[in-house]
PDB file of C-alpha atoms in Angstrom:
ATOM      1  CA  UNK A   1      -5.452 -21.795  43.357  1.00  0.00           C
ATOM      2  CA  UNK A   2      -6.410 -24.391  45.939  1.00  0.00           C
ATOM      3  CA  UNK A   3     -10.175 -24.005  46.509  1.00  0.00           C
ATOM      4  CA  UNK A   4      -9.447 -23.738  50.246  1.00  0.00           C
ATOM      5  CA  UNK A   5      -6.620 -21.172  49.894  1.00  0.00           C
ATOM      6  CA  UNK A   6      -7.569 -17.688  51.030  1.00  0.00           C
ATOM      7  CA  UNK A   7      -5.992 -14.358  50.119  1.00  0.00           C
ATOM      8  CA  UNK A   8      -3.901 -12.346  52.493  1.00  0.00           C
ATOM      9  CA  UNK A   9      -6.190 -11.976  55.534  1.00  0.00           C
ATOM     10  CA  UNK A  10      -4.552  -8.566  56.363  1.00  0.00           C
ATOM     11  CA  UNK A  11      -5.712  -7.014  53.022  1.00  0.00           C
ATOM     12  CA  UNK A  12      -7.644  -3.933  53.860  1.00  0.00           C
ATOM     13  CA  UNK A  13      -9.482  -2.198  50.836  1.00  0.00           C
ATOM     14  CA  UNK A  14      -9.410   1.069  52.633  1.00  0.00           C
ATOM     15  CA  UNK A  15      -5.583   1.102  51.857  1.00  0.00           C
ATOM     16  CA  UNK A  16      -6.254   1.301  48.018  1.00  0.00           C
ATOM     17  CA  UNK A  17      -4.702  -2.087  47.166  1.00  0.00           C
ATOM     18  CA  UNK A  18      -5.612  -4.360  44.416  1.00  0.00           C
ATOM     19  CA  UNK A  19      -9.425  -4.760  44.575  1.00  0.00           C
ATOM     20  CA  UNK A  20      -9.109  -8.217  42.878  1.00  0.00           C
ATOM     21  CA  UNK A  21      -7.724  -9.540  46.210  1.00  0.00           C
ATOM     22  CA  UNK A  22     -10.825  -8.613  48.184  1.00  0.00           C
ATOM     23  CA  UNK A  23     -11.932 -11.816  50.087  1.00  0.00           C
ATOM     24  CA  UNK A  24     -13.015 -10.284  53.294  1.00  0.00           C
ATOM     25  CA  UNK A  25     -16.142  -8.348  54.539  1.00  0.00           C
ATOM     26  CA  UNK A  26     -14.910  -5.646  56.679  1.00  0.00           C
ATOM     27  CA  UNK A  27     -17.200  -4.673  59.525  1.00  0.00           C
ATOM     28  CA  UNK A  28     -16.497  -2.784  62.832  1.00  0.00           C
ATOM     29  CA  UNK A  29     -13.483  -4.096  64.648  1.00  0.00           C
ATOM     30  CA  UNK A  30     -15.548  -4.398  67.739  1.00  0.00           C
ATOM     31  CA  UNK A  31     -19.113  -6.051  67.224  1.00  0.00           C
ATOM     32  CA  UNK A  32     -21.804  -3.918  68.524  1.00  0.00           C
ATOM     33  CA  UNK A  33     -22.577  -5.846  71.878  1.00  0.00           C
ATOM     34  CA  UNK A  34     -25.987  -3.850  72.048  1.00  0.00           C
ATOM     35  CA  UNK A  35     -27.199  -4.837  68.615  1.00  0.00           C
ATOM     36  CA  UNK A  36     -30.745  -6.204  68.630  1.00  0.00           C
ATOM     37  CA  UNK A  37     -31.259  -7.168  65.032  1.00  0.00           C
ATOM     38  CA  UNK A  38     -34.345  -9.191  65.803  1.00  0.00           C
ATOM     39  CA  UNK A  39     -36.120  -6.180  67.311  1.00  0.00           C
ATOM     40  CA  UNK A  40     -37.802  -5.984  70.652  1.00  0.00           C
ATOM     41  CA  UNK A  41     -41.412  -5.559  69.831  1.00  0.00           C
ATOM     42  CA  UNK A  42     -43.263  -8.863  70.736  1.00  0.00           C
ATOM     43  CA  UNK A  43     -46.325  -7.831  68.929  1.00  0.00           C
ATOM     44  CA  UNK A  44     -44.538  -7.275  65.616  1.00  0.00           C
ATOM     45  CA  UNK A  45     -44.704  -9.973  62.872  1.00  0.00           C
ATOM     46  CA  UNK A  46     -41.261 -11.544  61.967  1.00  0.00           C
ATOM     47  CA  UNK A  47     -39.854 -10.743  58.492  1.00  0.00           C
ATOM     48  CA  UNK A  48     -36.490 -11.084  56.735  1.00  0.00           C
ATOM     49  CA  UNK A  49     -34.255  -7.901  56.227  1.00  0.00           C
ATOM     50  CA  UNK A  50     -31.248  -7.726  53.830  1.00  0.00           C
ATOM     51  CA  UNK A  51     -28.485  -5.956  55.995  1.00  0.00           C
ATOM     52  CA  UNK A  52     -25.516  -6.068  53.642  1.00  0.00           C
ATOM     53  CA  UNK A  53     -24.780  -7.034  50.006  1.00  0.00           C
ATOM     54  CA  UNK A  54     -21.785  -6.375  47.627  1.00  0.00           C
ATOM     55  CA  UNK A  55     -19.882  -7.793  44.679  1.00  0.00           C
ATOM     56  CA  UNK A  56     -16.244  -8.576  44.431  1.00  0.00           C
ATOM     57  CA  UNK A  57     -13.891  -7.469  41.591  1.00  0.00           C
ATOM     58  CA  UNK A  58     -13.800 -10.112  38.746  1.00  0.00           C
ATOM     59  CA  UNK A  59     -11.234 -12.912  39.544  1.00  0.00           C
ATOM     60  CA  UNK A  60      -9.176 -13.795  36.645  1.00  0.00           C
ATOM     61  CA  UNK A  61      -7.228 -16.975  36.002  1.00  0.00           C
ATOM     62  CA  UNK A  62      -4.311 -16.270  33.730  1.00  0.00           C
ATOM     63  CA  UNK A  63      -2.438 -19.024  31.602  1.00  0.00           C
ATOM     64  CA  UNK A  64       1.097 -18.404  30.307  1.00  0.00           C
ATOM     65  CA  UNK A  65       2.304 -19.954  27.019  1.00  0.00           C
ATOM     66  CA  UNK A  66       5.245 -19.239  25.083  1.00  0.00           C
ATOM     67  CA  UNK A  67       5.898 -16.208  27.446  1.00  0.00           C
ATOM     68  CA  UNK A  68       2.483 -14.788  26.605  1.00  0.00           C
ATOM     69  CA  UNK A  69      -0.283 -14.399  29.307  1.00  0.00           C
ATOM     70  CA  UNK A  70      -3.926 -15.008  28.505  1.00  0.00           C
ATOM     71  CA  UNK A  71      -6.832 -14.541  30.694  1.00  0.00           C
ATOM     72  CA  UNK A  72      -8.381 -17.900  30.471  1.00  0.00           C
ATOM     73  CA  UNK A  73     -11.383 -17.889  32.826  1.00  0.00           C
ATOM     74  CA  UNK A  74     -13.125 -15.539  35.317  1.00  0.00           C
ATOM     75  CA  UNK A  75     -15.539 -15.484  38.390  1.00  0.00           C
ATOM     76  CA  UNK A  76     -17.864 -12.695  39.239  1.00  0.00           C
ATOM     77  CA  UNK A  77     -18.899 -13.233  42.825  1.00  0.00           C
ATOM     78  CA  UNK A  78     -21.575 -11.465  45.079  1.00  0.00           C
ATOM     79  CA  UNK A  79     -23.117 -11.916  48.438  1.00  0.00           C
ATOM     80  CA  UNK A  80     -26.198 -10.925  50.453  1.00  0.00           C
ATOM     81  CA  UNK A  81     -26.606 -10.867  54.268  1.00  0.00           C
ATOM     82  CA  UNK A  82     -30.136 -11.339  55.812  1.00  0.00           C
ATOM     83  CA  UNK A  83     -31.356 -11.279  59.405  1.00  0.00           C
ATOM     84  CA  UNK A  84     -34.895 -12.247  60.805  1.00  0.00           C
ATOM     85  CA  UNK A  85     -36.362  -9.213  62.414  1.00  0.00           C
ATOM     86  CA  UNK A  86     -38.579  -9.724  65.291  1.00  0.00           C
ATOM     87  CA  UNK A  87     -37.974 -13.343  65.788  1.00  0.00           C
ATOM     88  CA  UNK A  88     -39.399 -13.379  69.191  1.00  0.00           C
ATOM     89  CA  UNK A  89     -36.486 -15.458  70.758  1.00  0.00           C
ATOM     90  CA  UNK A  90     -34.737 -13.866  73.708  1.00  0.00           C
ATOM     91  CA  UNK A  91     -31.627 -16.108  73.404  1.00  0.00           C
ATOM     92  CA  UNK A  92     -30.546 -15.962  69.652  1.00  0.00           C
ATOM     93  CA  UNK A  93     -30.437 -13.807  66.502  1.00  0.00           C
ATOM     94  CA  UNK A  94     -30.841 -15.531  63.104  1.00  0.00           C
ATOM     95  CA  UNK A  95     -28.845 -14.699  60.008  1.00  0.00           C
ATOM     96  CA  UNK A  96     -28.190 -16.059  56.524  1.00  0.00           C
ATOM     97  CA  UNK A  97     -25.730 -15.432  53.860  1.00  0.00           C
ATOM     98  CA  UNK A  98     -26.370 -15.907  50.100  1.00  0.00           C
ATOM     99  CA  UNK A  99     -23.204 -16.524  47.983  1.00  0.00           C
ATOM    100  CA  UNK A 100     -23.268 -16.217  44.281  1.00  0.00           C
ATOM    101  CA  UNK A 101     -20.947 -16.560  41.465  1.00  0.00           C
ATOM    102  CA  UNK A 102     -21.082 -16.373  37.526  1.00  0.00           C
ATOM    103  CA  UNK A 103     -18.168 -18.058  35.803  1.00  0.00           C
ATOM    104  CA  UNK A 104     -16.863 -17.937  32.234  1.00  0.00           C
ATOM    105  CA  UNK A 105     -13.980 -19.276  30.211  1.00  0.00           C
ATOM    106  CA  UNK A 106     -12.087 -17.671  27.301  1.00  0.00           C
ATOM    107  CA  UNK A 107      -9.397 -20.146  26.674  1.00  0.00           C
ATOM    108  CA  UNK A 108     -10.136 -23.901  26.745  1.00  0.00           C
ATOM    109  CA  UNK A 109     -13.308 -25.455  27.722  1.00  0.00           C
ATOM    110  CA  UNK A 110     -12.809 -27.160  31.224  1.00  0.00           C
ATOM    111  CA  UNK A 111     -13.192 -24.981  34.121  1.00  0.00           C
ATOM    112  CA  UNK A 112     -13.321 -25.207  37.897  1.00  0.00           C
ATOM    113  CA  UNK A 113     -15.110 -22.184  39.508  1.00  0.00           C
ATOM    114  CA  UNK A 114     -16.700 -21.514  42.749  1.00  0.00           C
ATOM    115  CA  UNK A 115     -17.314 -19.491  45.906  1.00  0.00           C
ATOM    116  CA  UNK A 116     -16.926 -20.322  49.545  1.00  0.00           C
ATOM    117  CA  UNK A 117     -17.862 -18.784  52.807  1.00  0.00           C
ATOM    118  CA  UNK A 118     -16.824 -19.395  56.466  1.00  0.00           C
ATOM    119  CA  UNK A 119     -17.051 -17.639  59.725  1.00  0.00           C
ATOM    120  CA  UNK A 120     -14.329 -14.963  60.409  1.00  0.00           C
ATOM    121  CA  UNK A 121     -13.094 -15.781  63.891  1.00  0.00           C
ATOM    122  CA  UNK A 122     -13.002 -12.030  64.723  1.00  0.00           C
ATOM    123  CA  UNK A 123     -16.691 -12.123  64.929  1.00  0.00           C
ATOM    124  CA  UNK A 124     -19.130 -13.951  67.372  1.00  0.00           C
ATOM    125  CA  UNK A 125     -19.365 -17.741  67.363  1.00  0.00           C
ATOM    126  CA  UNK A 126     -22.330 -19.141  65.312  1.00  0.00           C
ATOM    127  CA  UNK A 127     -24.300 -22.320  65.264  1.00  0.00           C
ATOM    128  CA  UNK A 128     -25.718 -24.041  62.163  1.00  0.00           C
ATOM    129  CA  UNK A 129     -29.433 -23.622  61.326  1.00  0.00           C
ATOM    130  CA  UNK A 130     -29.827 -24.519  57.711  1.00  0.00           C
ATOM    131  CA  UNK A 131     -28.168 -24.680  54.302  1.00  0.00           C
ATOM    132  CA  UNK A 132     -29.049 -25.084  50.749  1.00  0.00           C
ATOM    133  CA  UNK A 133     -28.655 -26.713  48.344  1.00  0.00           C
ATOM    134  CA  UNK A 134     -28.268 -29.935  50.393  1.00  0.00           C
ATOM    135  CA  UNK A 135     -26.477 -32.055  47.814  1.00  0.00           C
ATOM    136  CA  UNK A 136     -24.508 -31.746  44.624  1.00  0.00           C
ATOM    137  CA  UNK A 137     -26.491 -32.071  41.351  1.00  0.00           C
ATOM    138  CA  UNK A 138     -25.700 -33.488  37.933  1.00  0.00           C
ATOM    139  CA  UNK A 139     -28.148 -32.987  35.031  1.00  0.00           C
ATOM    140  CA  UNK A 140     -28.139 -32.881  31.224  1.00  0.00           C
ATOM    141  CA  UNK A 141     -29.858 -29.393  30.796  1.00  0.00           C
ATOM    142  CA  UNK A 142     -30.000 -25.931  32.191  1.00  0.00           C
ATOM    143  CA  UNK A 143     -33.028 -24.751  34.177  1.00  0.00           C
ATOM    144  CA  UNK A 144     -33.936 -22.268  36.987  1.00  0.00           C
ATOM    145  CA  UNK A 145     -33.348 -23.755  40.467  1.00  0.00           C
ATOM    146  CA  UNK A 146     -34.725 -22.388  43.770  1.00  0.00           C
ATOM    147  CA  UNK A 147     -32.798 -22.386  46.974  1.00  0.00           C
ATOM    148  CA  UNK A 148     -33.829 -21.180  50.262  1.00  0.00           C
ATOM    149  CA  UNK A 149     -33.113 -21.636  54.009  1.00  0.00           C
ATOM    150  CA  UNK A 150     -35.237 -21.504  57.184  1.00  0.00           C
ATOM    151  CA  UNK A 151     -34.289 -19.049  59.924  1.00  0.00           C
ATOM    152  CA  UNK A 152     -36.654 -19.367  62.950  1.00  0.00           C
ATOM    153  CA  UNK A 153     -40.074 -18.101  61.640  1.00  0.00           C
ATOM    154  CA  UNK A 154     -39.166 -16.974  58.067  1.00  0.00           C
ATOM    155  CA  UNK A 155     -37.275 -18.343  55.085  1.00  0.00           C
ATOM    156  CA  UNK A 156     -34.983 -16.486  52.664  1.00  0.00           C
ATOM    157  CA  UNK A 157     -34.356 -17.819  49.158  1.00  0.00           C
ATOM    158  CA  UNK A 158     -34.042 -17.149  45.551  1.00  0.00           C
ATOM    159  CA  UNK A 159     -33.365 -18.436  42.005  1.00  0.00           C
ATOM    160  CA  UNK A 160     -30.304 -19.110  39.933  1.00  0.00           C
ATOM    161  CA  UNK A 161     -29.606 -21.067  36.665  1.00  0.00           C
ATOM    162  CA  UNK A 162     -28.321 -24.507  37.243  1.00  0.00           C
ATOM    163  CA  UNK A 163     -26.470 -25.958  34.310  1.00  0.00           C
ATOM    164  CA  UNK A 164     -25.158 -29.643  34.132  1.00  0.00           C
ATOM    165  CA  UNK A 165     -23.726 -29.700  37.700  1.00  0.00           C
ATOM    166  CA  UNK A 166     -22.973 -27.951  40.870  1.00  0.00           C
ATOM    167  CA  UNK A 167     -20.790 -29.505  43.502  1.00  0.00           C
ATOM    168  CA  UNK A 168     -21.563 -28.786  47.206  1.00  0.00           C
ATOM    169  CA  UNK A 169     -19.073 -28.876  49.981  1.00  0.00           C
ATOM    170  CA  UNK A 170     -20.690 -28.538  53.383  1.00  0.00           C
ATOM    171  CA  UNK A 171     -18.440 -28.660  56.333  1.00  0.00           C
ATOM    172  CA  UNK A 172     -19.130 -29.462  60.046  1.00  0.00           C
ATOM    173  CA  UNK A 173     -17.754 -26.112  61.045  1.00  0.00           C
ATOM    174  CA  UNK A 174     -20.830 -23.869  61.442  1.00  0.00           C
ATOM    175  CA  UNK A 175     -21.391 -21.576  58.476  1.00  0.00           C
ATOM    176  CA  UNK A 176     -18.723 -23.096  56.314  1.00  0.00           C
ATOM    177  CA  UNK A 177     -19.813 -24.112  52.803  1.00  0.00           C
ATOM    178  CA  UNK A 178     -18.867 -23.748  49.112  1.00  0.00           C
ATOM    179  CA  UNK A 179     -20.352 -24.284  45.635  1.00  0.00           C
ATOM    180  CA  UNK A 180     -18.354 -25.176  42.525  1.00  0.00           C
ATOM    181  CA  UNK A 181     -18.988 -25.857  38.830  1.00  0.00           C
ATOM    182  CA  UNK A 182     -16.599 -28.190  37.418  1.00  0.00           C
ATOM    183  CA  UNK A 183     -16.580 -29.399  33.774  1.00  0.00           C
ATOM    184  CA  UNK A 184     -16.560 -28.669  30.086  1.00  0.00           C
ATOM    185  CA  UNK A 185     -18.296 -25.449  28.924  1.00  0.00           C
ATOM    186  CA  UNK A 186     -18.314 -22.911  26.157  1.00  0.00           C
ATOM    187  CA  UNK A 187     -20.487 -20.204  27.906  1.00  0.00           C
ATOM    188  CA  UNK A 188     -21.052 -18.910  31.338  1.00  0.00           C
ATOM    189  CA  UNK A 189     -22.193 -20.922  34.236  1.00  0.00           C
ATOM    190  CA  UNK A 190     -23.596 -20.011  37.683  1.00  0.00           C
ATOM    191  CA  UNK A 191     -23.284 -21.255  41.314  1.00  0.00           C
ATOM    192  CA  UNK A 192     -25.260 -20.402  44.294  1.00  0.00           C
ATOM    193  CA  UNK A 193     -25.655 -21.539  47.878  1.00  0.00           C
ATOM    194  CA  UNK A 194     -26.858 -20.358  51.348  1.00  0.00           C
ATOM    195  CA  UNK A 195     -25.876 -20.920  54.910  1.00  0.00           C
ATOM    196  CA  UNK A 196     -28.217 -20.024  57.949  1.00  0.00           C
ATOM    197  CA  UNK A 197     -26.775 -19.662  61.521  1.00  0.00           C
ATOM    198  CA  UNK A 198     -27.829 -18.320  64.824  1.00  0.00           C
ATOM    199  CA  UNK A 199     -25.783 -16.096  67.092  1.00  0.00           C
ATOM    200  CA  UNK A 200     -26.253 -15.558  70.727  1.00  0.00           C
ATOM    201  CA  UNK A 201     -28.339 -12.499  71.659  1.00  0.00           C
ATOM    202  CA  UNK A 202     -26.110  -9.234  71.964  1.00  0.00           C
ATOM    203  CA  UNK A 203     -23.157 -10.797  70.589  1.00  0.00           C
ATOM    204  CA  UNK A 204     -23.183  -8.658  67.383  1.00  0.00           C
ATOM    205  CA  UNK A 205     -23.590  -9.733  63.863  1.00  0.00           C
ATOM    206  CA  UNK A 206     -21.511 -12.528  62.315  1.00  0.00           C
ATOM    207  CA  UNK A 207     -18.424 -11.874  60.302  1.00  0.00           C
ATOM    208  CA  UNK A 208     -17.410 -13.766  57.282  1.00  0.00           C
ATOM    209  CA  UNK A 209     -14.583 -14.667  55.028  1.00  0.00           C
ATOM    210  CA  UNK A 210     -15.042 -15.542  51.355  1.00  0.00           C
ATOM    211  CA  UNK A 211     -12.829 -17.385  48.847  1.00  0.00           C
ATOM    212  CA  UNK A 212     -13.361 -17.708  45.143  1.00  0.00           C
ATOM    213  CA  UNK A 213     -11.610 -19.901  42.463  1.00  0.00           C
ATOM    214  CA  UNK A 214     -11.444 -19.427  38.648  1.00  0.00           C
ATOM    215  CA  UNK A 215      -9.312 -22.085  36.865  1.00  0.00           C
ATOM    216  CA  UNK A 216      -8.964 -23.887  33.464  1.00  0.00           C
ATOM    217  CA  UNK A 217      -8.240 -27.383  33.687  1.00  0.00           C
ATOM    218  CA  UNK A 218      -7.183 -29.227  30.523  1.00  0.00           C
ATOM    219  CA  UNK A 219      -7.535 -32.902  31.450  1.00  0.00           C
ATOM    220  CA  UNK A 220      -9.652 -33.192  34.461  1.00  0.00           C
ATOM    221  CA  UNK A 221     -13.358 -33.541  35.672  1.00  0.00           C
ATOM    222  CA  UNK A 222     -14.463 -35.185  32.374  1.00  0.00           C
ATOM    223  CA  UNK A 223     -16.395 -38.032  33.975  1.00  0.00           C
TER     224      UNK A 223
END
């Protein structure tokens, strides 16, 4: 699957369809125009609050050989949405999305696996505030990596296990970013990234689209 290809945008999990096709976060059709996620108490201290989180069904990549189908790789993807409460700004609200994936291979050793997010145009317009990581990484070991983004007065972050490489694609379109692991593996690998955006006061919470990829590549990304 093309990393930028998205599933059917009209897929609605409420209809009981294949949960493996879930790539949208479904919120109210009409954003809450009176939402004040940052709070209105000027004396309160700002703090980050998680307002949504979920995990998608495992996405499998299936290879077909001699008319036999084999599940060759998989991707488990989750997300968290955060807001800064009591930010003290009367014009903007501040949000961050954390996108996580754990990837594994069952056939072959070369995989392409990742997770991307972008703004859903059915929600309010967003503007960039921050993103992390800020660059792709290649290394020769596995170790815990910290990521985090700044909202207005507070930061939101976390840790994940970075092994060998993570490829970052950050786009000019506000809120659009993806993280991929591509290479030769025999065990599970992880990816993680965050975007931080601001939304106009009273515009409602941002809405998002996700895409994930899980693929086995037999003769690529060996550099």
